[in-house]
Amino acid sequence: MLGLLLARQDIPVVLLESHVDFDRDFRGDTVFPSVLDVMYELGLIDKLMNIPHTKISKLRMQTPKGTIALADYSRLRIRFPHVTILPQPNFISLLVEEAKQYPHFQVLMGAQVDGLIEESGQVCGVRYRGQNGRGEVRAQLTVGADGRFSRVRKLAGLEPKLAEPTMDILWTRLSRKPSDPDLATVIQSDKGILSVSPRPDVWQLGYPIPKGGYARVRERGLEALRRSIAGIAPLFEDRVDEIKDWKHISVFSIQAYCLKRWYAPGVLLIGDSAHAMSPIAGAGINLAVQDAVTASNILGEKLKANDVQLVDMARIQRERTLPVKLIQGHQQKLQKRLVEPLEKEGTPPNLPVMMRVFFSIPFLRDIPMKVLSFGLRPVHIKA
Ligand SMILES: Cc1cc2nc3c(=O)[nH]c(=O)nc-3n(C[C@H](O)[C@H](O)[C@H](O)COP(=O)(O)OP(=O)(O)OC[C@H]3O[C@@H](n4cnc5c(N)ncnc54)[C@H](O)[C@@H]3O)c2cc1C
């Protein structure tokens, strides 16, 4: 996104992507209204909506005590009153194809950054291992948008102090039939929790487990896992056998942090590399896109004048830290309530009464929904 935003301001950009395509399973696919607003401002909303997708205006959580409305976008007076579920690889490919229309944009696929070029204490580019051997790119500014395990962050000495992650998540998918009913976004039963995301042809499922609990899941066996999924969501009873092998299950360690400093001379971190997000409530893509818009707004003219200062990067961090921390706080609370009880066998996860009351009042439940979607205020493209 940042590459596209800078290229359309005639700023030369080289995008390095370590993989040869964008098709990776670890990515979620929940796109919030604020991202759709950004795509609208870029004139790309029709192209985005041509990608097969599903729209959800109400997010619900099904519990043994009844269904709780977590969010209802149709109540908000916004341009796109829904969350859109669309495959992230298609979304990113669209951005890259658009960026390629600008003569100053270049993308190197299969180019893994493994070194920073430093001169007089300033980062002035990267070294990489590419499909045709080693190479280097010199640049006025190096942006590490390289995710939770950011290499750029490590090379720049900006590593976070990591708290012990509290949960892992098993990620899998099952086929989706045209006759399938709508399901709640989160289904909670005394057998566990399942997050359910309807892609056009598959259900993407998240199955949280206590940190380090995968060995025990494997010990119990694949059939026990299938039974557990079907027990939580009986709709899947007729298709859990599609999970034929452990290789159909991806395990993610859920780590959330926000770096003390997102920048150093010549280098800036945005997205997950600056603040890895838990997948709970799926806000990571949203925040990463908003970081990119803020960075483009603040740095565009500075880059043209070859005058990016540390204070400019400090401003980006200042503007983005509060929304990130608010959302991480909200995610942590939900995680504590829903996932940590899973550690104590036989303790069904539950929302406390106060939280149930909160979500039963539409005006109150609009607040976290707005913060999740837009941060404290919407981010708009300036140039
Ligand atoms: C299981 C799971 C489910 C999630 N579900 C959702 C969801 O539904 N909705 C949501 O909003 N968020 C979700 N998230 C969070 C979301 O995926 C991230 O917050 C978001 O992808 C961050 O975007 P990013 O561009 O910062 O990093 P990433 O999406 O991680 O992209 C980083 C890119 O950098 C590349 N890269 C890495 N190292 C190098 C290198 N050395 N050289 C060159 N390239 C490199 C990677 O290949 C990758 O393409 C989920 C996260 C997890 C773990």
mmCIF file of N, CA, C and O and ligand atoms in Angstrom, residues 16-19 21-22 24-32 88 92 111-114 145-152 169 171 197 252-254 270-273 275-288, ligand 1:
data_model
loop_
_atom_site.group_PDB
_atom_site.id
_atom_site.type_symbol
_atom_site.label_atom_id
_atom_site.label_comp_id
_atom_site.label_asym_id
_atom_site.label_seq_id
_atom_site.Cartn_x
_atom_site.Cartn_y
_atom_site.Cartn_z
ATOM 1 N N LEU A 16 10.502 -5.089 -2.314
ATOM 2 C CA LEU A 16 11.131 -6.418 -2.307
ATOM 3 C C LEU A 16 10.246 -7.381 -1.532
ATOM 4 O O LEU A 16 9.897 -7.110 -0.374
ATOM 5 N N GLU A 17 9.875 -8.468 -2.150
ATOM 6 C CA GLU A 17 9.031 -9.485 -1.492
ATOM 7 C C GLU A 17 9.784 -10.811 -1.524
ATOM 8 O O GLU A 17 10.185 -11.276 -2.594
ATOM 9 N N SER A 18 9.949 -11.402 -0.335
ATOM 10 C CA SER A 18 10.793 -12.606 -0.276
ATOM 11 C C SER A 18 10.175 -13.797 -1.015
ATOM 12 O O SER A 18 10.888 -14.644 -1.515
ATOM 13 N N HIS A 19 8.847 -13.872 -1.057
ATOM 14 C CA HIS A 19 8.212 -15.000 -1.741
ATOM 15 C C HIS A 19 7.993 -14.658 -3.217
ATOM 16 O O HIS A 19 8.022 -13.494 -3.608
ATOM 17 N N ASP A 21 5.167 -15.293 -4.749
ATOM 18 C CA ASP A 21 3.778 -14.831 -4.906
ATOM 19 C C ASP A 21 3.276 -14.356 -3.537
ATOM 20 O O ASP A 21 4.022 -14.360 -2.563
ATOM 21 N N PHE A 22 1.999 -13.937 -3.479
ATOM 22 C CA PHE A 22 1.480 -13.427 -2.205
ATOM 23 C C PHE A 22 0.563 -14.429 -1.521
ATOM 24 O O PHE A 22 -0.140 -14.094 -0.586
ATOM 25 N N ARG A 24 -0.208 -16.733 0.831
ATOM 26 C CA ARG A 24 0.215 -17.343 2.090
ATOM 27 C C ARG A 24 -0.983 -17.512 3.012
ATOM 28 O O ARG A 24 -1.810 -16.615 3.155
ATOM 29 N N ASP A 25 -1.044 -18.665 3.672
ATOM 30 C CA ASP A 25 -2.222 -18.989 4.459
ATOM 31 C C ASP A 25 -2.308 -18.199 5.757
ATOM 32 O O ASP A 25 -3.374 -18.032 6.325
ATOM 33 N N PHE A 26 -1.163 -17.690 6.240
ATOM 34 C CA PHE A 26 -1.181 -17.079 7.565
ATOM 35 C C PHE A 26 -1.954 -15.778 7.578
ATOM 36 O O PHE A 26 -2.246 -15.226 8.628
ATOM 37 N N ARG A 27 -2.285 -15.300 6.398
ATOM 38 C CA ARG A 27 -2.929 -13.992 6.384
ATOM 39 C C ARG A 27 -4.425 -14.114 6.577
ATOM 40 O O ARG A 27 -5.058 -14.952 5.962
ATOM 41 N N GLY A 28 -4.943 -13.243 7.406
ATOM 42 C CA GLY A 28 -6.392 -13.184 7.555
ATOM 43 C C GLY A 28 -6.994 -12.472 6.362
ATOM 44 O O GLY A 28 -6.277 -12.010 5.468
ATOM 45 N N ASP A 29 -8.291 -12.400 6.335
ATOM 46 C CA ASP A 29 -8.917 -11.819 5.151
ATOM 47 C C ASP A 29 -10.057 -10.877 5.484
ATOM 48 O O ASP A 29 -10.906 -10.598 4.671
ATOM 49 N N THR A 30 -10.062 -10.391 6.730
ATOM 50 C CA THR A 30 -11.121 -9.475 7.140
ATOM 51 C C THR A 30 -10.695 -8.051 6.819
ATOM 52 O O THR A 30 -9.721 -7.563 7.376
ATOM 53 N N VAL A 31 -11.421 -7.409 5.924
ATOM 54 C CA VAL A 31 -11.068 -6.038 5.552
ATOM 55 C C VAL A 31 -12.139 -5.104 6.109
ATOM 56 O O VAL A 31 -13.322 -5.254 5.819
ATOM 57 N N PHE A 32 -11.706 -4.152 6.911
ATOM 58 C CA PHE A 32 -12.635 -3.264 7.600
ATOM 59 C C PHE A 32 -13.049 -2.088 6.706
ATOM 60 O O PHE A 32 -12.369 -1.780 5.722
ATOM 61 N N GLN A 88 -6.590 -12.153 0.961
ATOM 62 C CA GLN A 88 -5.558 -11.118 0.988
ATOM 63 C C GLN A 88 -4.591 -11.190 -0.191
ATOM 64 O O GLN A 88 -4.159 -10.145 -0.694
ATOM 65 N N ILE A 92 -3.562 -7.842 -2.283
ATOM 66 C CA ILE A 92 -2.197 -7.321 -2.435
ATOM 67 C C ILE A 92 -1.795 -7.308 -3.909
ATOM 68 O O ILE A 92 -1.178 -6.344 -4.385
ATOM 69 N N ALA A 111 12.728 -11.843 -3.588
ATOM 70 C CA ALA A 111 13.940 -11.119 -3.158
ATOM 71 C C ALA A 111 13.919 -10.967 -1.642
ATOM 72 O O ALA A 111 13.132 -10.174 -1.103
ATOM 73 N N GLN A 112 14.754 -11.750 -0.967
ATOM 74 C CA GLN A 112 14.735 -11.749 0.499
ATOM 75 C C GLN A 112 15.812 -10.830 1.057
ATOM 76 O O GLN A 112 17.008 -11.053 0.856
ATOM 77 N N VAL A 113 15.358 -9.815 1.763
ATOM 78 C CA VAL A 113 16.298 -8.861 2.352
ATOM 79 C C VAL A 113 17.054 -9.559 3.489
ATOM 80 O O VAL A 113 16.440 -10.170 4.362
ATOM 81 N N ASP A 114 18.391 -9.473 3.451
ATOM 82 C CA ASP A 114 19.150 -10.095 4.546
ATOM 83 C C ASP A 114 20.264 -9.200 5.061
ATOM 84 O O ASP A 114 21.086 -9.612 5.871
ATOM 85 N N ALA A 145 8.292 -3.280 6.106
ATOM 86 C CA ALA A 145 6.869 -3.668 6.204
ATOM 87 C C ALA A 145 6.852 -5.180 6.080
ATOM 88 O O ALA A 145 6.034 -5.743 5.356
ATOM 89 N N ASP A 146 7.791 -5.824 6.781
ATOM 90 C CA ASP A 146 8.023 -7.254 6.555
ATOM 91 C C ASP A 146 7.505 -8.141 7.679
ATOM 92 O O ASP A 146 8.039 -9.223 7.932
ATOM 93 N N GLY A 147 6.457 -7.660 8.345
ATOM 94 C CA GLY A 147 5.671 -8.544 9.191
ATOM 95 C C GLY A 147 6.239 -8.857 10.567
ATOM 96 O O GLY A 147 7.235 -8.278 11.014
ATOM 97 N N ARG A 148 5.577 -9.812 11.214
ATOM 98 C CA ARG A 148 5.852 -10.120 12.633
ATOM 99 C C ARG A 148 7.279 -10.550 12.908
ATOM 100 O O ARG A 148 7.803 -10.356 13.980
ATOM 101 N N PHE A 149 7.886 -11.225 11.931
ATOM 102 C CA PHE A 149 9.259 -11.708 12.167
ATOM 103 C C PHE A 149 10.258 -10.841 11.402
ATOM 104 O O PHE A 149 11.247 -11.321 10.881
ATOM 105 N N SER A 150 9.965 -9.565 11.333
ATOM 106 C CA SER A 150 10.715 -8.611 10.504
ATOM 107 C C SER A 150 12.238 -8.763 10.585
ATOM 108 O O SER A 150 12.846 -8.697 11.662
ATOM 109 N N ARG A 151 12.835 -8.941 9.416
ATOM 110 C CA ARG A 151 14.294 -9.013 9.336
ATOM 111 C C ARG A 151 14.889 -7.614 9.415
ATOM 112 O O ARG A 151 15.930 -7.391 10.029
ATOM 113 N N VAL A 152 14.194 -6.665 8.800
ATOM 114 C CA VAL A 152 14.688 -5.280 8.796
ATOM 115 C C VAL A 152 14.771 -4.774 10.241
ATOM 116 O O VAL A 152 15.745 -4.139 10.650
ATOM 117 N N ILE A 169 -2.923 -20.621 17.730
ATOM 118 C CA ILE A 169 -4.177 -20.804 17.010
ATOM 119 C C ILE A 169 -3.961 -21.814 15.880
ATOM 120 O O ILE A 169 -2.924 -21.784 15.208
ATOM 121 N N TRP A 171 -5.201 -23.153 12.347
ATOM 122 C CA TRP A 171 -5.828 -22.475 11.218
ATOM 123 C C TRP A 171 -6.127 -23.536 10.166
ATOM 124 O O TRP A 171 -5.241 -24.277 9.775
ATOM 125 N N SER A 197 -14.849 -17.675 9.344
ATOM 126 C CA SER A 197 -14.857 -16.576 8.379
ATOM 127 C C SER A 197 -15.263 -17.122 7.004
ATOM 128 O O SER A 197 -14.624 -18.031 6.472
ATOM 129 N N PHE A 252 -0.191 -21.253 14.541
ATOM 130 C CA PHE A 252 0.400 -19.926 14.692
ATOM 131 C C PHE A 252 0.556 -19.590 16.156
ATOM 132 O O PHE A 252 -0.366 -19.785 16.939
ATOM 133 N N SER A 253 1.725 -19.084 16.478
ATOM 134 C CA SER A 253 1.945 -18.599 17.831
ATOM 135 C C SER A 253 1.487 -17.142 17.842
ATOM 136 O O SER A 253 1.955 -16.342 17.040
ATOM 137 N N ILE A 254 0.561 -16.834 18.710
ATOM 138 C CA ILE A 254 0.009 -15.482 18.689
ATOM 139 C C ILE A 254 0.807 -14.572 19.607
ATOM 140 O O ILE A 254 0.868 -14.766 20.822
ATOM 141 N N ILE A 270 6.650 -0.255 9.764
ATOM 142 C CA ILE A 270 5.193 -0.078 9.826
ATOM 143 C C ILE A 270 4.516 -1.452 9.816
ATOM 144 O O ILE A 270 5.148 -2.457 9.488
ATOM 145 N N GLY A 271 3.221 -1.459 10.145
ATOM 146 C CA GLY A 271 2.467 -2.715 10.145
ATOM 147 C C GLY A 271 2.951 -3.633 11.256
ATOM 148 O O GLY A 271 3.462 -3.183 12.287
ATOM 149 N N ASP A 272 2.806 -4.931 11.021
ATOM 150 C CA ASP A 272 3.147 -5.912 12.055
ATOM 151 C C ASP A 272 4.595 -5.829 12.513
ATOM 152 O O ASP A 272 4.905 -6.237 13.631
ATOM 153 N N SER A 273 5.487 -5.349 11.685
ATOM 154 C CA SER A 273 6.887 -5.297 12.136
ATOM 155 C C SER A 273 7.036 -4.281 13.269
ATOM 156 O O SER A 273 7.881 -4.441 14.138
ATOM 157 N N HIS A 275 4.219 -3.399 15.200
ATOM 158 C CA HIS A 275 3.218 -3.749 16.239
ATOM 159 C C HIS A 275 2.465 -4.994 15.791
ATOM 160 O O HIS A 275 1.448 -4.909 15.126
ATOM 161 N N ALA A 276 2.947 -6.159 16.151
ATOM 162 C CA ALA A 276 2.243 -7.383 15.735
ATOM 163 C C ALA A 276 0.915 -7.457 16.459
ATOM 164 O O ALA A 276 0.816 -7.134 17.634
ATOM 165 N N MET A 277 -0.111 -7.858 15.714
ATOM 166 C CA MET A 277 -1.461 -7.888 16.273
ATOM 167 C C MET A 277 -1.912 -9.327 16.466
ATOM 168 O O MET A 277 -1.592 -10.209 15.674
ATOM 169 N N SER A 278 -2.714 -9.516 17.487
ATOM 170 C CA SER A 278 -3.387 -10.809 17.655
ATOM 171 C C SER A 278 -4.469 -10.888 16.574
ATOM 172 O O SER A 278 -5.017 -9.865 16.174
ATOM 173 N N PRO A 279 -4.810 -12.096 16.106
ATOM 174 C CA PRO A 279 -5.870 -12.163 15.089
ATOM 175 C C PRO A 279 -7.264 -11.916 15.667
ATOM 176 O O PRO A 279 -8.216 -11.774 14.921
ATOM 177 N N ILE A 280 -7.365 -11.843 17.014
ATOM 178 C CA ILE A 280 -8.688 -11.628 17.615
ATOM 179 C C ILE A 280 -9.268 -10.319 17.085
ATOM 180 O O ILE A 280 -8.608 -9.287 17.091
ATOM 181 N N ALA A 281 -10.483 -10.399 16.588
ATOM 182 C CA ALA A 281 -11.211 -9.255 16.016
ATOM 183 C C ALA A 281 -10.578 -8.763 14.710
ATOM 184 O O ALA A 281 -11.015 -7.746 14.164
ATOM 185 N N GLY A 282 -9.595 -9.450 14.203
ATOM 186 C CA GLY A 282 -9.029 -9.206 12.873
ATOM 187 C C GLY A 282 -8.822 -7.756 12.489
ATOM 188 O O GLY A 282 -9.458 -7.275 11.563
ATOM 189 N N ALA A 283 -7.909 -7.060 13.188
ATOM 190 C CA ALA A 283 -7.720 -5.646 12.862
ATOM 191 C C ALA A 283 -6.336 -5.355 12.290
ATOM 192 O O ALA A 283 -6.009 -4.205 12.020
ATOM 193 N N GLY A 284 -5.510 -6.379 12.096
ATOM 194 C CA GLY A 284 -4.115 -6.154 11.722
ATOM 195 C C GLY A 284 -3.938 -5.544 10.340
ATOM 196 O O GLY A 284 -3.102 -4.662 10.143
ATOM 197 N N ILE A 285 -4.744 -5.989 9.384
ATOM 198 C CA ILE A 285 -4.637 -5.472 8.007
ATOM 199 C C ILE A 285 -5.029 -3.997 8.009
ATOM 200 O O ILE A 285 -4.367 -3.138 7.422
ATOM 201 N N ASN A 286 -6.119 -3.756 8.731
ATOM 202 C CA ASN A 286 -6.624 -2.411 8.897
ATOM 203 C C ASN A 286 -5.553 -1.434 9.399
ATOM 204 O O ASN A 286 -5.302 -0.369 8.817
ATOM 205 N N LEU A 287 -4.874 -1.857 10.483
ATOM 206 C CA LEU A 287 -3.864 -0.981 11.082
ATOM 207 C C LEU A 287 -2.668 -0.822 10.156
ATOM 208 O O LEU A 287 -2.100 0.267 10.034
ATOM 209 N N ALA A 288 -2.289 -1.924 9.486
ATOM 210 C CA ALA A 288 -1.128 -1.849 8.587
ATOM 211 C C ALA A 288 -1.425 -0.863 7.444
ATOM 212 O O ALA A 288 -0.571 -0.050 7.066
HETATM 213 C C1 LIG B 1 -3.598 -16.666 12.053
HETATM 214 C C2 LIG B 1 -3.774 -15.183 11.813
HETATM 215 C C3 LIG B 1 -4.989 -14.711 11.328
HETATM 216 C C4 LIG B 1 -5.188 -13.336 11.110
HETATM 217 N N1 LIG B 1 -6.392 -12.881 10.664
HETATM 218 C C5 LIG B 1 -6.570 -11.560 10.399
HETATM 219 C C6 LIG B 1 -7.790 -11.074 9.830
HETATM 220 O O1 LIG B 1 -8.726 -11.822 9.535
HETATM 221 N N2 LIG B 1 -7.896 -9.738 9.592
HETATM 222 C C7 LIG B 1 -6.879 -8.862 9.887
HETATM 223 O O2 LIG B 1 -7.039 -7.656 9.674
HETATM 224 N N3 LIG B 1 -5.710 -9.305 10.398
HETATM 225 C C8 LIG B 1 -5.525 -10.626 10.649
HETATM 226 N N4 LIG B 1 -4.329 -11.067 11.152
HETATM 227 C C9 LIG B 1 -3.231 -10.115 11.307
HETATM 228 C C10 LIG B 1 -2.717 -9.725 9.909
HETATM 229 O O3 LIG B 1 -2.413 -10.878 9.129
HETATM 230 C C11 LIG B 1 -1.497 -8.827 10.023
HETATM 231 O O4 LIG B 1 -1.696 -7.849 11.024
HETATM 232 C C12 LIG B 1 -1.187 -8.146 8.682
HETATM 233 O O5 LIG B 1 -1.000 -9.110 7.675
HETATM 234 C C13 LIG B 1 0.038 -7.261 8.814
HETATM 235 O O6 LIG B 1 0.417 -6.801 7.557
HETATM 236 P P1 LIG B 1 1.942 -6.457 7.247
HETATM 237 O O7 LIG B 1 1.968 -5.974 5.825
HETATM 238 O O8 LIG B 1 2.506 -5.594 8.310
HETATM 239 O O9 LIG B 1 2.728 -7.825 7.361
HETATM 240 P P2 LIG B 1 2.538 -9.193 6.567
HETATM 241 O O10 LIG B 1 1.158 -9.352 6.075
HETATM 242 O O11 LIG B 1 3.110 -10.235 7.464
HETATM 243 O O12 LIG B 1 3.466 -9.004 5.279
HETATM 244 C C14 LIG B 1 4.877 -8.992 5.390
HETATM 245 C C15 LIG B 1 5.443 -9.336 4.029
HETATM 246 O O13 LIG B 1 6.852 -9.181 4.067
HETATM 247 C C16 LIG B 1 7.461 -10.303 3.404
HETATM 248 N N5 LIG B 1 8.800 -10.482 4.006
HETATM 249 C C17 LIG B 1 9.096 -10.962 5.228
HETATM 250 N N6 LIG B 1 10.438 -10.966 5.430
HETATM 251 C C18 LIG B 1 10.984 -10.473 4.295
HETATM 252 C C19 LIG B 1 12.330 -10.233 3.880
HETATM 253 N N7 LIG B 1 13.377 -10.487 4.688
HETATM 254 N N8 LIG B 1 12.535 -9.724 2.635
HETATM 255 C C20 LIG B 1 11.486 -9.451 1.801
HETATM 256 N N9 LIG B 1 10.198 -9.668 2.148
HETATM 257 C C21 LIG B 1 9.950 -10.161 3.384
HETATM 258 C C22 LIG B 1 6.510 -11.464 3.708
HETATM 259 O O14 LIG B 1 6.672 -12.505 2.767
HETATM 260 C C23 LIG B 1 5.158 -10.774 3.605
HETATM 261 O O15 LIG B 1 4.645 -10.784 2.296
HETATM 262 C C24 LIG B 1 -4.114 -12.430 11.375
HETATM 263 C C25 LIG B 1 -2.889 -12.914 11.839
HETATM 264 C C26 LIG B 1 -2.720 -14.282 12.070
HETATM 265 C C27 LIG B 1 -1.408 -14.787 12.579
#
